[in-house]
Amino acid sequence: GEHLSTTYTHVLWATRARREHLLATKYFACSCERCSDPTELGSHLGTLKCPCGAGIILPKDPLDPETEWSCDLCP
């Protein structure tokens, strides 16, 4: 069959906001492909620009709200 999906949040919310909303209102912790990807499938809605000027600060584990964040280019 064909893949069917729905959204219970605003599509422009970053992973943390979506997951917190879903847990509080729908009582589940989402671990879909987008929530599991540090770049949010390339949308980078939740990433930050690194002060180094060239890198992007990403969560190491986007499913862990307490995860460390680091630049993809800085050591």
PQR file of N, CA, C, O and H, with PARSE charges and radii, in Angstrom:
ATOM      1  N   GLY A   1       0.796  -1.180   0.000 -0.4000 1.5000
ATOM      2  CA  GLY A   1       0.000   0.000   0.000 -0.0000 2.0000
ATOM      3  C   GLY A   1       0.848   1.258   0.000  0.5500 1.7000
ATOM      4  O   GLY A   1       2.077   1.222   0.059 -0.5500 1.4000
ATOM      5  N   GLU A   2       0.162   2.325  -0.066 -0.4000 1.5000
ATOM      6  CA  GLU A   2       0.782   3.644  -0.098 -0.0000 2.0000
ATOM      7  C   GLU A   2       1.003   4.172   1.314  0.5500 1.7000
ATOM      8  O   GLU A   2       0.165   3.976   2.194 -0.5500 1.4000
ATOM      9  H   GLU A   2      -0.837   2.355  -0.113  0.4000 1.0000
ATOM     10  N   HIS A   3       2.148   4.851   1.529 -0.4000 1.5000
ATOM     11  CA  HIS A   3       2.466   5.429   2.833 -0.0000 2.0000
ATOM     12  C   HIS A   3       1.531   6.599   3.101  0.5500 1.7000
ATOM     13  O   HIS A   3       1.335   7.453   2.236 -0.5500 1.4000
ATOM     14  H   HIS A   3       2.828   5.011   0.814  0.4000 1.0000
ATOM     15  N   LEU A   4       0.957   6.640   4.294 -0.4000 1.5000
ATOM     16  CA  LEU A   4       0.060   7.709   4.703 -0.0000 2.0000
ATOM     17  C   LEU A   4       0.597   8.311   5.984  0.5500 1.7000
ATOM     18  O   LEU A   4       0.974   7.583   6.902 -0.5500 1.4000
ATOM     19  H   LEU A   4       1.117   5.947   4.996  0.4000 1.0000
ATOM     20  N   SER A   5       0.635   9.617   6.058 -0.4000 1.5000
ATOM     21  CA  SER A   5       1.100  10.262   7.288 -0.0000 2.0000
ATOM     22  C   SER A   5       0.230  11.470   7.583  0.5500 1.7000
ATOM     23  O   SER A   5      -0.439  12.010   6.701 -0.5500 1.4000
ATOM     24  H   SER A   5       0.329  10.209   5.312  0.4000 1.0000
ATOM     25  N   THR A   6       0.253  11.882   8.842 -0.4000 1.5000
ATOM     26  CA  THR A   6      -0.488  13.059   9.275 -0.0000 2.0000
ATOM     27  C   THR A   6       0.382  13.830  10.244  0.5500 1.7000
ATOM     28  O   THR A   6       1.354  13.294  10.776 -0.5500 1.4000
ATOM     29  H   THR A   6       0.796  11.444   9.559  0.4000 1.0000
ATOM     30  N   THR A   7       0.040  15.077  10.473 -0.4000 1.5000
ATOM     31  CA  THR A   7       0.798  15.873  11.429 -0.0000 2.0000
ATOM     32  C   THR A   7      -0.142  16.459  12.470  0.5500 1.7000
ATOM     33  O   THR A   7      -1.246  16.900  12.151 -0.5500 1.4000
ATOM     34  H   THR A   7      -0.749  15.513  10.041  0.4000 1.0000
ATOM     35  N   TYR A   8       0.307  16.457  13.714 -0.4000 1.5000
ATOM     36  CA  TYR A   8      -0.456  17.029  14.817 -0.0000 2.0000
ATOM     37  C   TYR A   8       0.167  18.334  15.292  0.5500 1.7000
ATOM     38  O   TYR A   8      -0.266  18.902  16.295 -0.5500 1.4000
ATOM     39  H   TYR A   8       1.204  16.098  13.973  0.4000 1.0000
ATOM     40  N   THR A   9       1.183  18.812  14.575 -0.4000 1.5000
ATOM     41  CA  THR A   9       1.882  20.036  14.955 -0.0000 2.0000
ATOM     42  C   THR A   9       2.055  20.912  13.725  0.5500 1.7000
ATOM     43  O   THR A   9       1.716  20.511  12.612 -0.5500 1.4000
ATOM     44  H   THR A   9       1.534  18.351  13.761  0.4000 1.0000
ATOM     45  N   HIS A  10       2.582  22.106  13.935 -0.4000 1.5000
ATOM     46  CA  HIS A  10       2.898  22.984  12.812 -0.0000 2.0000
ATOM     47  C   HIS A  10       4.147  22.436  12.126  0.5500 1.7000
ATOM     48  O   HIS A  10       5.111  22.072  12.799 -0.5500 1.4000
ATOM     49  H   HIS A  10       2.857  22.431  14.840  0.4000 1.0000
ATOM     50  N   VAL A  11       4.141  22.374  10.829 -0.4000 1.5000
ATOM     51  CA  VAL A  11       5.259  21.771  10.095 -0.0000 2.0000
ATOM     52  C   VAL A  11       6.552  22.575  10.207  0.5500 1.7000
ATOM     53  O   VAL A  11       7.624  22.032   9.939 -0.5500 1.4000
ATOM     54  H   VAL A  11       3.358  22.670  10.282  0.4000 1.0000
ATOM     55  N   LEU A  12       6.489  23.834  10.589 -0.4000 1.5000
ATOM     56  CA  LEU A  12       7.689  24.655  10.712 -0.0000 2.0000
ATOM     57  C   LEU A  12       8.259  24.675  12.127  0.5500 1.7000
ATOM     58  O   LEU A  12       9.208  25.410  12.397 -0.5500 1.4000
ATOM     59  H   LEU A  12       5.618  24.275  10.806  0.4000 1.0000
ATOM     60  N   TRP A  13       7.697  23.883  13.028 -0.4000 1.5000
ATOM     61  CA  TRP A  13       8.269  23.767  14.371 -0.0000 2.0000
ATOM     62  C   TRP A  13       9.501  22.873  14.313  0.5500 1.7000
ATOM     63  O   TRP A  13       9.547  21.910  13.547 -0.5500 1.4000
ATOM     64  H   TRP A  13       6.926  23.286  12.808  0.4000 1.0000
ATOM     65  N   ALA A  14      10.491  23.200  15.126 -0.4000 1.5000
ATOM     66  CA  ALA A  14      11.688  22.367  15.238 -0.0000 2.0000
ATOM     67  C   ALA A  14      11.361  21.091  16.017  0.5500 1.7000
ATOM     68  O   ALA A  14      10.318  20.998  16.665 -0.5500 1.4000
ATOM     69  H   ALA A  14      10.453  23.982  15.748  0.4000 1.0000
ATOM     70  N   THR A  15      12.253  20.123  15.947 -0.4000 1.5000
ATOM     71  CA  THR A  15      12.035  18.816  16.575 -0.0000 2.0000
ATOM     72  C   THR A  15      11.648  18.919  18.040  0.5500 1.7000
ATOM     73  O   THR A  15      10.665  18.312  18.464 -0.5500 1.4000
ATOM     74  H   THR A  15      13.100  20.198  15.421  0.4000 1.0000
ATOM     75  N   ARG A  16      12.404  19.674  18.815 -0.4000 1.5000
ATOM     76  CA  ARG A  16      12.132  19.746  20.253 -0.0000 2.0000
ATOM     77  C   ARG A  16      10.720  20.270  20.527  0.5500 1.7000
ATOM     78  O   ARG A  16      10.010  19.714  21.365 -0.5500 1.4000
ATOM     79  H   ARG A  16      13.203  20.168  18.471  0.4000 1.0000
ATOM     80  N   ALA A  17      10.308  21.327  19.836 -0.4000 1.5000
ATOM     81  CA  ALA A  17       8.968  21.886  20.024 -0.0000 2.0000
ATOM     82  C   ALA A  17       7.894  20.880  19.619  0.5500 1.7000
ATOM     83  O   ALA A  17       6.896  20.719  20.321 -0.5500 1.4000
ATOM     84  H   ALA A  17      10.885  21.779  19.156  0.4000 1.0000
ATOM     85  N   ARG A  18       8.095  20.204  18.488 -0.4000 1.5000
ATOM     86  CA  ARG A  18       7.113  19.206  18.039 -0.0000 2.0000
ATOM     87  C   ARG A  18       6.991  18.069  19.039  0.5500 1.7000
ATOM     88  O   ARG A  18       5.886  17.670  19.407 -0.5500 1.4000
ATOM     89  H   ARG A  18       8.906  20.335  17.917  0.4000 1.0000
ATOM     90  N   ARG A  19       8.139  17.548  19.479 -0.4000 1.5000
ATOM     91  CA  ARG A  19       8.123  16.396  20.390 -0.0000 2.0000
ATOM     92  C   ARG A  19       7.511  16.766  21.745  0.5500 1.7000
ATOM     93  O   ARG A  19       6.758  15.976  22.314 -0.5500 1.4000
ATOM     94  H   ARG A  19       9.036  17.872  19.180  0.4000 1.0000
ATOM     95  N   GLU A  20       7.823  17.957  22.268 -0.4000 1.5000
ATOM     96  CA  GLU A  20       7.237  18.393  23.539 -0.0000 2.0000
ATOM     97  C   GLU A  20       5.727  18.550  23.410  0.5500 1.7000
ATOM     98  O   GLU A  20       4.980  18.147  24.302 -0.5500 1.4000
ATOM     99  H   GLU A  20       8.435  18.599  21.805  0.4000 1.0000
ATOM    100  N   HIS A  21       5.277  19.135  22.303 -0.4000 1.5000
ATOM    101  CA  HIS A  21       3.844  19.312  22.067 -0.0000 2.0000
ATOM    102  C   HIS A  21       3.133  17.958  21.955  0.5500 1.7000
ATOM    103  O   HIS A  21       2.076  17.755  22.551 -0.5500 1.4000
ATOM    104  H   HIS A  21       5.884  19.463  21.579  0.4000 1.0000
ATOM    105  N   LEU A  22       3.711  17.054  21.204 -0.4000 1.5000
ATOM    106  CA  LEU A  22       3.095  15.735  21.035 -0.0000 2.0000
ATOM    107  C   LEU A  22       3.026  14.968  22.350  0.5500 1.7000
ATOM    108  O   LEU A  22       2.029  14.304  22.634 -0.5500 1.4000
ATOM    109  H   LEU A  22       4.570  17.218  20.720  0.4000 1.0000
ATOM    110  N   LEU A  23       4.070  15.057  23.142 -0.4000 1.5000
ATOM    111  CA  LEU A  23       4.070  14.358  24.426 -0.0000 2.0000
ATOM    112  C   LEU A  23       3.021  14.952  25.363  0.5500 1.7000
ATOM    113  O   LEU A  23       2.338  14.214  26.073 -0.5500 1.4000
ATOM    114  H   LEU A  23       4.880  15.597  22.912  0.4000 1.0000
ATOM    115  N   ALA A  24       2.890  16.269  25.370 -0.4000 1.5000
ATOM    116  CA  ALA A  24       1.945  16.937  26.268 -0.0000 2.0000
ATOM    117  C   ALA A  24       0.492  16.798  25.819  0.5500 1.7000
ATOM    118  O   ALA A  24      -0.407  16.731  26.658 -0.5500 1.4000
ATOM    119  H   ALA A  24       3.445  16.868  24.793  0.4000 1.0000
ATOM    120  N   THR A  25       0.249  16.753  24.510 -0.4000 1.5000
ATOM    121  CA  THR A  25      -1.135  16.760  24.026 -0.0000 2.0000
ATOM    122  C   THR A  25      -1.625  15.432  23.451  0.5500 1.7000
ATOM    123  O   THR A  25      -2.821  15.142  23.491 -0.5500 1.4000
ATOM    124  H   THR A  25       0.979  16.807  23.828  0.4000 1.0000
ATOM    125  N   LYS A  26      -0.716  14.634  22.922 -0.4000 1.5000
ATOM    126  CA  LYS A  26      -1.105  13.357  22.301 -0.0000 2.0000
ATOM    127  C   LYS A  26      -0.548  12.154  23.046  0.5500 1.7000
ATOM    128  O   LYS A  26      -0.869  11.011  22.725 -0.5500 1.4000
ATOM    129  H   LYS A  26       0.255  14.869  22.889  0.4000 1.0000
ATOM    130  N   TYR A  27       0.293  12.419  24.048 -0.4000 1.5000
ATOM    131  CA  TYR A  27       0.837  11.388  24.944 -0.0000 2.0000
ATOM    132  C   TYR A  27       1.702  10.344  24.245  0.5500 1.7000
ATOM    133  O   TYR A  27       1.663   9.163  24.591 -0.5500 1.4000
ATOM    134  H   TYR A  27       0.554  13.348  24.309  0.4000 1.0000
ATOM    135  N   PHE A  28       2.491  10.788  23.250 -0.4000 1.5000
ATOM    136  CA  PHE A  28       3.478   9.881  22.675 -0.0000 2.0000
ATOM    137  C   PHE A  28       4.741  10.657  22.315  0.5500 1.7000
ATOM    138  O   PHE A  28       4.696  11.846  22.001 -0.5500 1.4000
ATOM    139  H   PHE A  28       2.522  11.748  22.969  0.4000 1.0000
ATOM    140  N   ALA A  29       5.859   9.954  22.370 -0.4000 1.5000
ATOM    141  CA  ALA A  29       7.156  10.532  22.013 -0.0000 2.0000
ATOM    142  C   ALA A  29       7.469  10.125  20.578  0.5500 1.7000
ATOM    143  O   ALA A  29       7.770   8.964  20.301 -0.5500 1.4000
ATOM    144  H   ALA A  29       5.895   8.988  22.626  0.4000 1.0000
ATOM    145  N   CYS A  30       7.394  11.074  19.688 -0.4000 1.5000
ATOM    146  CA  CYS A  30       7.614  10.792  18.272 -0.0000 2.0000
ATOM    147  C   CYS A  30       9.071  10.429  18.008  0.5500 1.7000
ATOM    148  O   CYS A  30       9.984  11.051  18.550 -0.5500 1.4000
ATOM    149  H   CYS A  30       7.149  12.017  19.913  0.4000 1.0000
ATOM    150  N   SER A  31       9.274   9.429  17.183 -0.4000 1.5000
ATOM    151  CA  SER A  31      10.628   9.050  16.754 -0.0000 2.0000
ATOM    152  C   SER A  31      10.631   8.797  15.246  0.5500 1.7000
ATOM    153  O   SER A  31      11.315   7.903  14.747 -0.5500 1.4000
ATOM    154  H   SER A  31       8.532   8.923  16.743  0.4000 1.0000
ATOM    155  N   CYS A  32       9.850   9.608  14.543 -0.4000 1.5000
ATOM    156  CA  CYS A  32       9.768   9.479  13.088 -0.0000 2.0000
ATOM    157  C   CYS A  32      11.111   9.838  12.447  0.5500 1.7000
ATOM    158  O   CYS A  32      12.040  10.264  13.133 -0.5500 1.4000
ATOM    159  H   CYS A  32       9.294  10.334  14.949  0.4000 1.0000
ATOM    160  N   GLU A  33      11.201   9.665  11.158 -0.4000 1.5000
ATOM    161  CA  GLU A  33      12.446   9.926  10.432 -0.0000 2.0000
ATOM    162  C   GLU A  33      12.906  11.376  10.611  0.5500 1.7000
ATOM    163  O   GLU A  33      14.093  11.628  10.817 -0.5500 1.4000
ATOM    164  H   GLU A  33      10.447   9.319  10.601  0.4000 1.0000
ATOM    165  N   ARG A  34      11.982  12.318  10.535 -0.4000 1.5000
ATOM    166  CA  ARG A  34      12.361  13.730  10.682 -0.0000 2.0000
ATOM    167  C   ARG A  34      12.833  14.044  12.097  0.5500 1.7000
ATOM    168  O   ARG A  34      13.835  14.738  12.270 -0.5500 1.4000
ATOM    169  H   ARG A  34      11.017  12.114  10.368  0.4000 1.0000
ATOM    170  N   CYS A  35      12.131  13.549  13.106 -0.4000 1.5000
ATOM    171  CA  CYS A  35      12.533  13.801  14.492 -0.0000 2.0000
ATOM    172  C   CYS A  35      13.869  13.139  14.819  0.5500 1.7000
ATOM    173  O   CYS A  35      14.611  13.634  15.667 -0.5500 1.4000
ATOM    174  H   CYS A  35      11.317  12.985  12.965  0.4000 1.0000
ATOM    175  N   SER A  36      14.176  12.051  14.170 -0.4000 1.5000
ATOM    176  CA  SER A  36      15.411  11.309  14.437 -0.0000 2.0000
ATOM    177  C   SER A  36      16.629  11.873  13.710  0.5500 1.7000
ATOM    178  O   SER A  36      17.761  11.526  14.047 -0.5500 1.4000
ATOM    179  H   SER A  36      13.573  11.648  13.481  0.4000 1.0000
ATOM    180  N   ASP A  37      16.415  12.731  12.726 -0.4000 1.5000
ATOM    181  CA  ASP A  37      17.508  13.280  11.918 -0.0000 2.0000
ATOM    182  C   ASP A  37      17.962  14.628  12.491  0.5500 1.7000
ATOM    183  O   ASP A  37      17.146  15.540  12.617 -0.5500 1.4000
ATOM    184  H   ASP A  37      15.495  13.013  12.453  0.4000 1.0000
ATOM    185  N   PRO A  38      19.248  14.773  12.841 -0.5600 1.5000
ATOM    186  CA  PRO A  38      19.735  16.044  13.394  0.2800 2.0000
ATOM    187  C   PRO A  38      19.491  17.253  12.483  0.5500 1.7000
ATOM    188  O   PRO A  38      19.386  18.378  12.972 -0.5500 1.4000
ATOM    189  N   THR A  39      19.399  17.034  11.164 -0.4000 1.5000
ATOM    190  CA  THR A  39      19.144  18.143  10.235 -0.0000 2.0000
ATOM    191  C   THR A  39      17.659  18.299   9.913  0.5500 1.7000
ATOM    192  O   THR A  39      17.284  19.169   9.128 -0.5500 1.4000
ATOM    193  H   THR A  39      19.485  16.120  10.767  0.4000 1.0000
ATOM    194  N   GLU A  40      16.823  17.471  10.506 -0.4000 1.5000
ATOM    195  CA  GLU A  40      15.378  17.461  10.233 -0.0000 2.0000
ATOM    196  C   GLU A  40      15.110  17.314   8.737  0.5500 1.7000
ATOM    197  O   GLU A  40      14.378  18.099   8.134 -0.5500 1.4000
ATOM    198  H   GLU A  40      17.127  16.764  11.144  0.4000 1.0000
ATOM    199  N   LEU A  41      15.726  16.288   8.161 -0.4000 1.5000
ATOM    200  CA  LEU A  41      15.607  15.954   6.738 -0.0000 2.0000
ATOM    201  C   LEU A  41      16.071  17.106   5.848  0.5500 1.7000
ATOM    202  O   LEU A  41      15.513  17.347   4.778 -0.5500 1.4000
ATOM    203  H   LEU A  41      16.321  15.650   8.651  0.4000 1.0000
ATOM    204  N   GLY A  42      17.103  17.812   6.312 -0.4000 1.5000
ATOM    205  CA  GLY A  42      17.676  18.892   5.524 -0.0000 2.0000
ATOM    206  C   GLY A  42      16.999  20.238   5.682  0.5500 1.7000
ATOM    207  O   GLY A  42      17.449  21.217   5.087 -0.5500 1.4000
ATOM    208  H   GLY A  42      17.557  17.616   7.182  0.4000 1.0000
ATOM    209  N   SER A  43      15.937  20.322   6.460 -0.4000 1.5000
ATOM    210  CA  SER A  43      15.246  21.604   6.641 -0.0000 2.0000
ATOM    211  C   SER A  43      16.008  22.529   7.591  0.5500 1.7000
ATOM    212  O   SER A  43      15.889  23.751   7.495 -0.5500 1.4000
ATOM    213  H   SER A  43      15.571  19.527   6.944  0.4000 1.0000
ATOM    214  N   HIS A  44      16.783  21.957   8.500 -0.4000 1.5000
ATOM    215  CA  HIS A  44      17.584  22.708   9.476 -0.0000 2.0000
ATOM    216  C   HIS A  44      16.750  23.678  10.308  0.5500 1.7000
ATOM    217  O   HIS A  44      17.250  24.727  10.715 -0.5500 1.4000
ATOM    218  H   HIS A  44      16.880  20.965   8.578  0.4000 1.0000
ATOM    219  N   LEU A  45      15.492  23.346  10.564 -0.4000 1.5000
ATOM    220  CA  LEU A  45      14.635  24.240  11.338 -0.0000 2.0000
ATOM    221  C   LEU A  45      15.100  24.400  12.780  0.5500 1.7000
ATOM    222  O   LEU A  45      14.828  25.431  13.396 -0.5500 1.4000
ATOM    223  H   LEU A  45      15.085  22.494  10.234  0.4000 1.0000
ATOM    224  N   GLY A  46      15.784  23.420  13.327 -0.4000 1.5000
ATOM    225  CA  GLY A  46      16.219  23.504  14.711 -0.0000 2.0000
ATOM    226  C   GLY A  46      17.712  23.695  14.891  0.5500 1.7000
ATOM    227  O   GLY A  46      18.196  23.714  16.023 -0.5500 1.4000
ATOM    228  H   GLY A  46      16.005  22.583  12.827  0.4000 1.0000
ATOM    229  N   THR A  47      18.454  23.836  13.803 -0.4000 1.5000
ATOM    230  CA  THR A  47      19.902  23.986  13.929 -0.0000 2.0000
ATOM    231  C   THR A  47      20.273  25.450  14.135  0.5500 1.7000
ATOM    232  O   THR A  47      19.468  26.355  13.916 -0.5500 1.4000
ATOM    233  H   THR A  47      18.061  23.820  12.883  0.4000 1.0000
ATOM    234  N   LEU A  48      21.519  25.654  14.563 -0.4000 1.5000
ATOM    235  CA  LEU A  48      22.029  26.998  14.811 -0.0000 2.0000
ATOM    236  C   LEU A  48      23.287  27.217  13.986  0.5500 1.7000
ATOM    237  O   LEU A  48      24.003  26.264  13.680 -0.5500 1.4000
ATOM    238  H   LEU A  48      22.173  24.919  14.741  0.4000 1.0000
ATOM    239  N   LYS A  49      23.557  28.452  13.627 -0.4000 1.5000
ATOM    240  CA  LYS A  49      24.797  28.769  12.912 -0.0000 2.0000
ATOM    241  C   LYS A  49      25.905  28.907  13.944  0.5500 1.7000
ATOM    242  O   LYS A  49      25.740  29.586  14.957 -0.5500 1.4000
ATOM    243  H   LYS A  49      22.975  29.226  13.876  0.4000 1.0000
ATOM    244  N   CYS A  50      27.022  28.266  13.684 -0.4000 1.5000
ATOM    245  CA  CYS A  50      28.156  28.295  14.602 -0.0000 2.0000
ATOM    246  C   CYS A  50      28.880  29.642  14.517  0.5500 1.7000
ATOM    247  O   CYS A  50      28.979  30.223  13.436 -0.5500 1.4000
ATOM    248  H   CYS A  50      27.156  27.715  12.860  0.4000 1.0000
ATOM    249  N   PRO A  51      29.387  30.141  15.653 -0.5600 1.5000
ATOM    250  CA  PRO A  51      30.176  31.377  15.629  0.2800 2.0000
ATOM    251  C   PRO A  51      31.421  31.288  14.737  0.5500 1.7000
ATOM    252  O   PRO A  51      31.972  32.319  14.352 -0.5500 1.4000
ATOM    253  N   CYS A  52      31.873  30.069  14.402 -0.4000 1.5000
ATOM    254  CA  CYS A  52      33.034  29.934  13.510 -0.0000 2.0000
ATOM    255  C   CYS A  52      32.725  30.488  12.123  0.5500 1.7000
ATOM    256  O   CYS A  52      33.634  30.784  11.346 -0.5500 1.4000
ATOM    257  H   CYS A  52      31.425  29.231  14.714  0.4000 1.0000
ATOM    258  N   GLY A  53      31.440  30.625  11.820 -0.4000 1.5000
ATOM    259  CA  GLY A  53      31.023  31.212  10.554 -0.0000 2.0000
ATOM    260  C   GLY A  53      30.761  30.240   9.432  0.5500 1.7000
ATOM    261  O   GLY A  53      30.134  30.604   8.437 -0.5500 1.4000
ATOM    262  H   GLY A  53      30.702  30.385  12.451  0.4000 1.0000
ATOM    263  N   ALA A  54      31.222  29.018   9.565 -0.4000 1.5000
ATOM    264  CA  ALA A  54      31.063  28.065   8.469 -0.0000 2.0000
ATOM    265  C   ALA A  54      30.240  26.844   8.845  0.5500 1.7000
ATOM    266  O   ALA A  54      29.663  26.194   7.973 -0.5500 1.4000
ATOM    267  H   ALA A  54      31.731  28.723  10.373  0.4000 1.0000
ATOM    268  N   GLY A  55      30.178  26.526  10.121 -0.4000 1.5000
ATOM    269  CA  GLY A  55      29.529  25.294  10.549 -0.0000 2.0000
ATOM    270  C   GLY A  55      28.107  25.480  11.043  0.5500 1.7000
ATOM    271  O   GLY A  55      27.607  26.595  11.188 -0.5500 1.4000
ATOM    272  H   GLY A  55      30.646  27.054  10.830  0.4000 1.0000
ATOM    273  N   ILE A  56      27.479  24.350  11.295 -0.4000 1.5000
ATOM    274  CA  ILE A  56      26.118  24.303  11.822 -0.0000 2.0000
ATOM    275  C   ILE A  56      26.150  23.537  13.135  0.5500 1.7000
ATOM    276  O   ILE A  56      26.767  22.476  13.227 -0.5500 1.4000
ATOM    277  H   ILE A  56      27.885  23.444  11.177  0.4000 1.0000
ATOM    278  N   ILE A  57      25.488  24.073  14.143 -0.4000 1.5000
ATOM    279  CA  ILE A  57      25.419  23.408  15.439 -0.0000 2.0000
ATOM    280  C   ILE A  57      24.213  22.478  15.431  0.5500 1.7000
ATOM    281  O   ILE A  57      23.074  22.907  15.245 -0.5500 1.4000
ATOM    282  H   ILE A  57      24.987  24.935  14.068  0.4000 1.0000
ATOM    283  N   LEU A  58      24.494  21.183  15.640 -0.4000 1.5000
ATOM    284  CA  LEU A  58      23.476  20.132  15.564 -0.0000 2.0000
ATOM    285  C   LEU A  58      23.408  19.357  16.872  0.5500 1.7000
ATOM    286  O   LEU A  58      24.402  19.258  17.591 -0.5500 1.4000
ATOM    287  H   LEU A  58      25.419  20.835  15.792  0.4000 1.0000
ATOM    288  N   PRO A  59      22.224  18.802  17.187 -0.5600 1.5000
ATOM    289  CA  PRO A  59      22.142  17.925  18.355  0.2800 2.0000
ATOM    290  C   PRO A  59      22.782  16.578  18.041  0.5500 1.7000
ATOM    291  O   PRO A  59      22.634  16.058  16.935 -0.5500 1.4000
ATOM    292  N   LYS A  60      23.496  16.014  19.016 -0.4000 1.5000
ATOM    293  CA  LYS A  60      24.104  14.689  18.804 -0.0000 2.0000
ATOM    294  C   LYS A  60      23.025  13.616  18.722  0.5500 1.7000
ATOM    295  O   LYS A  60      23.112  12.707  17.896 -0.5500 1.4000
ATOM    296  H   LYS A  60      23.617  16.436  19.914  0.4000 1.0000
ATOM    297  N   ASP A  61      22.002  13.720  19.581 -0.4000 1.5000
ATOM    298  CA  ASP A  61      20.878  12.781  19.575 -0.0000 2.0000
ATOM    299  C   ASP A  61      19.588  13.587  19.645  0.5500 1.7000
ATOM    300  O   ASP A  61      19.167  13.966  20.738 -0.5500 1.4000
ATOM    301  H   ASP A  61      21.932  14.458  20.252  0.4000 1.0000
ATOM    302  N   PRO A  62      18.950  13.860  18.509 -0.5600 1.5000
ATOM    303  CA  PRO A  62      17.762  14.708  18.503  0.2800 2.0000
ATOM    304  C   PRO A  62      16.587  14.161  19.314  0.5500 1.7000
ATOM    305  O   PRO A  62      15.667  14.909  19.643 -0.5500 1.4000
ATOM    306  N   LEU A  63      16.606  12.872  19.638 -0.4000 1.5000
ATOM    307  CA  LEU A  63      15.520  12.296  20.426 -0.0000 2.0000
ATOM    308  C   LEU A  63      15.740  12.459  21.926  0.5500 1.7000
ATOM    309  O   LEU A  63      14.857  12.125  22.716 -0.5500 1.4000
ATOM    310  H   LEU A  63      17.354  12.265  19.370  0.4000 1.0000
ATOM    311  N   ASP A  64      16.893  12.962  22.329 -0.4000 1.5000
ATOM    312  CA  ASP A  64      17.221  13.169  23.741 -0.0000 2.0000
ATOM    313  C   ASP A  64      17.182  14.667  24.039  0.5500 1.7000
ATOM    314  O   ASP A  64      18.031  15.408  23.543 -0.5500 1.4000
ATOM    315  H   ASP A  64      17.611  13.234  21.687  0.4000 1.0000
ATOM    316  N   PRO A  65      16.212  15.133  24.843 -0.5600 1.5000
ATOM    317  CA  PRO A  65      16.119  16.571  25.122  0.2800 2.0000
ATOM    318  C   PRO A  65      17.325  17.127  25.879  0.5500 1.7000
ATOM    319  O   PRO A  65      17.530  18.341  25.899 -0.5500 1.4000
ATOM    320  N   GLU A  66      18.117  16.268  26.496 -0.4000 1.5000
ATOM    321  CA  GLU A  66      19.298  16.697  27.250 -0.0000 2.0000
ATOM    322  C   GLU A  66      20.596  16.487  26.467  0.5500 1.7000
ATOM    323  O   GLU A  66      21.680  16.574  27.045 -0.5500 1.4000
ATOM    324  H   GLU A  66      17.950  15.282  26.480  0.4000 1.0000
ATOM    325  N   THR A  67      20.506  16.216  25.186 -0.4000 1.5000
ATOM    326  CA  THR A  67      21.682  15.912  24.370 -0.0000 2.0000
ATOM    327  C   THR A  67      22.634  17.096  24.249  0.5500 1.7000
ATOM    328  O   THR A  67      22.237  18.248  24.421 -0.5500 1.4000
ATOM    329  H   THR A  67      19.626  16.146  24.717  0.4000 1.0000
ATOM    330  N   GLU A  68      23.875  16.799  23.957 -0.4000 1.5000
ATOM    331  CA  GLU A  68      24.854  17.842  23.670 -0.0000 2.0000
ATOM    332  C   GLU A  68      24.687  18.290  22.219  0.5500 1.7000
ATOM    333  O   GLU A  68      24.249  17.523  21.361 -0.5500 1.4000
ATOM    334  H   GLU A  68      24.197  15.863  23.818  0.4000 1.0000
ATOM    335  N   TRP A  69      25.041  19.531  21.969 -0.4000 1.5000
ATOM    336  CA  TRP A  69      25.021  20.087  20.623 -0.0000 2.0000
ATOM    337  C   TRP A  69      26.451  20.440  20.251  0.5500 1.7000
ATOM    338  O   TRP A  69      27.223  20.871  21.108 -0.5500 1.4000
ATOM    339  H   TRP A  69      25.397  20.154  22.665  0.4000 1.0000
ATOM    340  N   SER A  70      26.814  20.264  18.989 -0.4000 1.5000
ATOM    341  CA  SER A  70      28.162  20.618  18.557 -0.0000 2.0000
ATOM    342  C   SER A  70      28.154  21.022  17.086  0.5500 1.7000
ATOM    343  O   SER A  70      27.266  20.658  16.315 -0.5500 1.4000
ATOM    344  H   SER A  70      26.186  19.914  18.293  0.4000 1.0000
ATOM    345  N   CYS A  71      29.180  21.788  16.736 -0.4000 1.5000
ATOM    346  CA  CYS A  71      29.354  22.240  15.355 -0.0000 2.0000
ATOM    347  C   CYS A  71      29.801  21.055  14.498  0.5500 1.7000
ATOM    348  O   CYS A  71      30.606  20.228  14.926 -0.5500 1.4000
ATOM    349  H   CYS A  71      29.901  22.083  17.362  0.4000 1.0000
ATOM    350  N   ASP A  72      29.267  20.995  13.294 -0.4000 1.5000
ATOM    351  CA  ASP A  72      29.646  19.900  12.395 -0.0000 2.0000
ATOM    352  C   ASP A  72      31.035  20.101  11.784  0.5500 1.7000
ATOM    353  O   ASP A  72      31.553  19.187  11.142 -0.5500 1.4000
ATOM    354  H   ASP A  72      28.613  21.667  12.947  0.4000 1.0000
ATOM    355  N   LEU A  73      31.654  21.285  11.969 -0.4000 1.5000
ATOM    356  CA  LEU A  73      32.980  21.541  11.416 -0.0000 2.0000
ATOM    357  C   LEU A  73      34.053  21.773  12.472  0.5500 1.7000
ATOM    358  O   LEU A  73      35.217  21.443  12.247 -0.5500 1.4000
ATOM    359  H   LEU A  73      31.233  22.027  12.490  0.4000 1.0000
ATOM    360  N   CYS A  74      33.683  22.332  13.615 -0.4000 1.5000
ATOM    361  CA  CYS A  74      34.670  22.602  14.668 -0.0000 2.0000
ATOM    362  C   CYS A  74      35.090  21.298  15.351  0.5500 1.7000
ATOM    363  O   CYS A  74      34.299  20.361  15.457 -0.5500 1.4000
ATOM    364  H   CYS A  74      32.737  22.600  13.798  0.4000 1.0000
ATOM    365  N   PRO A  75      36.353  21.247  15.815 -0.5600 1.5000
ATOM    366  CA  PRO A  75      36.818  20.020  16.493  0.2800 2.0000
ATOM    367  C   PRO A  75      36.146  19.804  17.839  0.5500 1.7000
ATOM    368  O   PRO A  75      36.433  18.820  18.522 -0.5500 1.4000
TER
END
